Amino acid sequence: MQSALKDEQISIKHMPKLSLDQVFDVQGWGHPGKIRSSGFDNVYKNSGRLTAAWYQQRREQGCYMSFFGSQKSPSMGCFSCDGTLVETIHSFCDIKNVHEDALFYVGDGSWGTVVLAPKLLDSGAKHFVRENCIAQPSAEVVHSWLRKNGTADYWKIVREHVTTRRIFFYWLDRTQHLMEAGGVRQQTDLAEFHAEFVGKVERL
């Protein structure tokens, strides 16, 4: 069977975007309230470790990673630049700890995985310890962390919204007179209404 890539290429709602460079397979899970991990490496999934070639191909395609699905026990996926799910990395993510600098989860019951905040990506650290974490964080805490540390360009979203709003009001201003009493569109609409409904009602 060809890889699940083709089967999973569907549009799906997901949480904030994560760079491919933010997500790592690690050794050591720590314990509630503490992340203690080392050996940061390419992500590991049930079928094996993701290869350097996999990362290169996904970067060339403009892909990113993101949690998706259930808020309580989300999945981790790789998405194309248009938001299409390309591949499920972990079907079940048990998010154990959240710290300002990192989020730790166990993928599919086996694979310790750390998502690093962008500010730490250039640190090159291979041993990572953070205490005073939020253990078994709520969906609200996870979303807040992802919004803060994801790769979404929120200013771009605002700019697009403002542009759309400007276009909407431009055309509203240009066309609203047509629906005023006696306006061309209002008269046409009224005539269509009478033709469609009034005659039928009178015949009943």
Short mmCIF file of C-alpha atoms in Angstrom, two decimals, residues 5-204:
data_model
loop_
_atom_site.label_atom_id
_atom_site.label_comp_id
_atom_site.label_asym_id
_atom_site.label_seq_id
_atom_site.Cartn_x
_atom_site.Cartn_y
_atom_site.Cartn_z
CA LEU A 5 0.18 10.42 2.45
CA LYS A 6 -2.26 10.10 -0.44
CA ASP A 7 -5.05 8.82 1.80
CA GLU A 8 -4.58 11.67 4.26
CA GLN A 9 -4.38 14.59 1.82
CA ILE A 10 -7.54 16.24 3.08
CA SER A 11 -8.37 19.69 4.33
CA ILE A 12 -8.68 19.75 8.11
CA LYS A 13 -8.91 22.30 10.87
CA HIS A 14 -5.80 22.47 13.01
CA MET A 15 -4.22 24.47 15.81
CA PRO A 16 -1.52 27.15 15.28
CA LYS A 17 1.29 26.25 12.90
CA LEU A 18 4.67 24.93 14.08
CA SER A 19 7.91 25.01 12.13
CA LEU A 20 9.38 21.62 11.23
CA ASP A 21 12.43 22.78 13.20
CA GLN A 22 10.48 23.17 16.45
CA VAL A 23 9.48 19.52 16.96
CA PHE A 24 11.98 16.91 18.22
CA ASP A 25 12.13 13.32 19.33
CA VAL A 26 13.81 13.16 22.76
CA GLN A 27 15.02 10.70 25.34
CA GLY A 28 13.68 11.17 28.86
CA TRP A 29 10.16 12.16 29.77
CA GLY A 30 10.73 13.88 33.11
CA HIS A 31 7.74 13.78 35.43
CA PRO A 32 4.65 15.88 36.20
CA GLY A 33 5.79 19.48 36.53
CA LYS A 34 9.26 18.86 35.08
CA ILE A 35 10.65 18.34 31.57
CA ARG A 36 13.94 16.47 31.56
CA SER A 37 14.96 15.43 28.06
CA SER A 38 18.06 14.91 25.94
CA GLY A 39 19.21 13.67 22.52
CA PHE A 40 17.11 16.04 20.42
CA ASP A 41 16.67 14.30 17.07
CA ASN A 42 14.36 13.98 14.08
CA VAL A 43 10.82 13.08 15.09
CA TYR A 44 10.10 9.38 15.61
CA LYS A 45 6.76 7.82 14.66
CA ASN A 46 5.43 4.26 14.65
CA SER A 47 6.92 3.54 11.24
CA GLY A 48 10.38 4.82 12.24
CA ARG A 49 12.40 8.02 12.46
CA LEU A 50 11.76 10.74 9.91
CA THR A 51 14.77 11.01 7.63
CA ALA A 52 16.80 14.02 6.54
CA ALA A 53 15.39 13.48 3.03
CA TRP A 54 11.85 13.66 4.45
CA TYR A 55 12.61 17.01 6.11
CA GLN A 56 14.25 18.39 2.98
CA GLN A 57 11.27 17.45 0.82
CA ARG A 58 8.76 18.89 3.26
CA ARG A 59 10.71 22.15 3.58
CA GLU A 60 10.82 22.51 -0.20
CA GLN A 61 7.05 22.03 -0.23
CA GLY A 62 6.58 24.70 2.44
CA CYS A 63 5.10 22.24 4.93
CA TYR A 64 4.63 22.79 8.65
CA MET A 65 3.48 20.75 11.65
CA SER A 66 0.46 21.28 13.83
CA PHE A 67 -1.77 19.59 16.37
CA PHE A 68 -5.26 18.82 15.07
CA GLY A 69 -8.42 16.98 16.04
CA SER A 70 -9.59 16.52 19.62
CA GLN A 71 -8.55 19.26 22.02
CA LYS A 72 -8.25 16.76 24.86
CA SER A 73 -6.06 14.27 22.98
CA PRO A 74 -4.99 15.85 19.68
CA SER A 75 -2.99 14.35 16.84
CA MET A 76 0.21 15.77 15.37
CA GLY A 77 0.32 16.17 11.61
CA CYS A 78 2.40 17.53 8.76
CA PHE A 79 0.46 20.00 6.60
CA SER A 80 1.11 21.48 3.19
CA CYS A 81 1.27 25.25 2.78
CA ASP A 82 -2.42 25.37 1.79
CA GLY A 83 -3.52 23.66 5.01
CA THR A 84 -3.96 20.16 3.59
CA LEU A 85 -3.04 17.30 5.92
CA VAL A 86 -0.18 15.47 4.21
CA GLU A 87 0.75 12.96 6.89
CA THR A 88 -0.26 12.06 10.43
CA ILE A 89 2.86 11.98 12.59
CA HIS A 90 1.25 10.86 15.86
CA SER A 91 -2.41 9.87 16.07
CA PHE A 92 -2.61 10.40 19.81
CA CYS A 93 -0.63 13.06 21.68
CA ASP A 94 -0.64 12.96 25.49
CA ILE A 95 0.54 16.46 26.41
CA LYS A 96 2.35 16.01 29.73
CA ASN A 97 4.00 19.35 30.49
CA VAL A 98 4.01 22.93 29.29
CA HIS A 99 6.71 25.46 30.16
CA GLU A 100 7.34 28.91 28.75
CA ASP A 101 10.21 27.41 26.74
CA ALA A 102 8.73 24.09 25.63
CA LEU A 103 5.80 21.73 25.36
CA PHE A 104 6.36 18.02 26.01
CA TYR A 105 4.08 15.25 24.82
CA VAL A 106 4.16 11.48 24.30
CA GLY A 107 3.12 10.42 20.81
CA ASP A 108 1.11 7.21 20.39
CA GLY A 109 2.06 6.07 23.88
CA SER A 110 5.75 5.63 23.01
CA TRP A 111 7.53 8.61 21.50
CA GLY A 112 8.70 11.38 23.81
CA THR A 113 8.46 14.62 21.83
CA VAL A 114 9.39 18.20 22.64
CA VAL A 115 8.12 21.31 20.87
CA LEU A 116 10.56 24.15 21.50
CA ALA A 117 9.77 27.85 21.63
CA PRO A 118 11.34 29.64 18.63
CA LYS A 119 13.74 31.57 20.86
CA LEU A 120 15.54 28.32 21.74
CA LEU A 121 15.99 26.92 18.24
CA ASP A 122 19.51 28.30 17.86
CA SER A 123 20.69 27.17 21.28
CA GLY A 124 21.95 23.79 20.01
CA ALA A 125 21.29 22.28 23.44
CA LYS A 126 21.14 18.49 23.61
CA HIS A 127 20.16 18.32 27.27
CA PHE A 128 17.06 20.15 28.41
CA VAL A 129 15.66 20.60 31.93
CA ARG A 130 12.73 22.83 32.88
CA GLU A 131 10.98 22.81 36.23
CA ASN A 132 7.76 24.47 37.42
CA CYS A 133 5.91 23.26 34.34
CA ILE A 134 2.14 23.06 34.07
CA ALA A 135 1.43 19.33 34.25
CA GLN A 136 -1.41 17.84 32.14
CA PRO A 137 -2.29 21.31 30.85
CA SER A 138 -5.80 22.26 29.84
CA ALA A 139 -6.71 22.88 26.20
CA GLU A 140 -6.76 26.61 26.95
CA VAL A 141 -3.17 26.52 28.26
CA VAL A 142 -2.00 24.52 25.23
CA HIS A 143 -3.70 26.88 22.78
CA SER A 144 -2.24 29.90 24.53
CA TRP A 145 1.28 28.42 24.32
CA LEU A 146 0.85 27.51 20.66
CA ARG A 147 -0.48 30.95 19.73
CA LYS A 148 2.53 32.53 21.41
CA ASN A 149 5.12 30.15 19.96
CA GLY A 150 3.63 29.08 16.63
CA THR A 151 4.63 30.50 13.27
CA ALA A 152 1.35 32.19 12.31
CA ASP A 153 1.67 35.75 11.03
CA TYR A 154 -1.16 37.37 12.99
CA TRP A 155 -0.42 40.83 11.55
CA LYS A 156 -0.95 39.32 8.10
CA ILE A 157 -4.34 38.00 9.24
CA VAL A 158 -5.28 41.47 10.52
CA ARG A 159 -4.12 43.12 7.28
CA GLU A 160 -6.15 40.66 5.19
CA HIS A 161 -9.23 41.29 7.35
CA VAL A 162 -8.86 45.07 7.00
CA THR A 163 -8.43 44.76 3.23
CA THR A 164 -11.51 42.54 2.92
CA ARG A 165 -13.52 44.95 5.06
CA ARG A 166 -12.44 47.88 2.88
CA ILE A 167 -13.50 46.04 -0.31
CA PHE A 168 -16.85 45.11 1.23
CA PHE A 169 -17.72 48.67 2.20
CA TYR A 170 -16.52 50.02 -1.15
CA TRP A 171 -18.97 47.84 -3.06
CA LEU A 172 -21.71 48.42 -0.49
CA ASP A 173 -21.34 52.15 -1.06
CA ARG A 174 -21.38 51.69 -4.85
CA THR A 175 -24.45 49.43 -4.95
CA GLN A 176 -26.68 50.17 -1.94
CA HIS A 177 -28.67 52.82 -3.85
CA LEU A 178 -29.91 50.08 -6.19
CA MET A 179 -31.95 48.56 -3.36
CA GLU A 180 -33.38 51.85 -2.10
CA ALA A 181 -37.12 52.40 -2.58
CA GLY A 182 -37.60 53.02 -6.28
CA GLY A 183 -34.09 51.85 -7.12
CA VAL A 184 -33.44 49.70 -10.18
CA ARG A 185 -32.56 46.54 -8.27
CA GLN A 186 -35.39 47.07 -5.79
CA GLN A 187 -37.94 47.35 -8.59
CA THR A 188 -36.56 44.27 -10.35
CA ASP A 189 -36.55 42.30 -7.09
CA LEU A 190 -40.14 43.34 -6.33
CA ALA A 191 -41.29 42.32 -9.80
CA GLU A 192 -39.60 38.92 -9.48
CA PHE A 193 -41.25 38.44 -6.07
CA HIS A 194 -44.70 39.19 -7.46
CA ALA A 195 -44.16 36.90 -10.42
CA GLU A 196 -42.88 34.06 -8.24
CA PHE A 197 -45.19 34.21 -5.23
CA VAL A 198 -48.10 36.65 -5.43
CA GLY A 199 -49.72 35.04 -8.47
CA LYS A 200 -49.46 31.58 -6.91
CA VAL A 201 -51.04 32.79 -3.65
CA GLU A 202 -53.95 34.42 -5.52
CA ARG A 203 -54.63 31.14 -7.37
CA LEU A 204 -54.85 29.13 -4.12
#
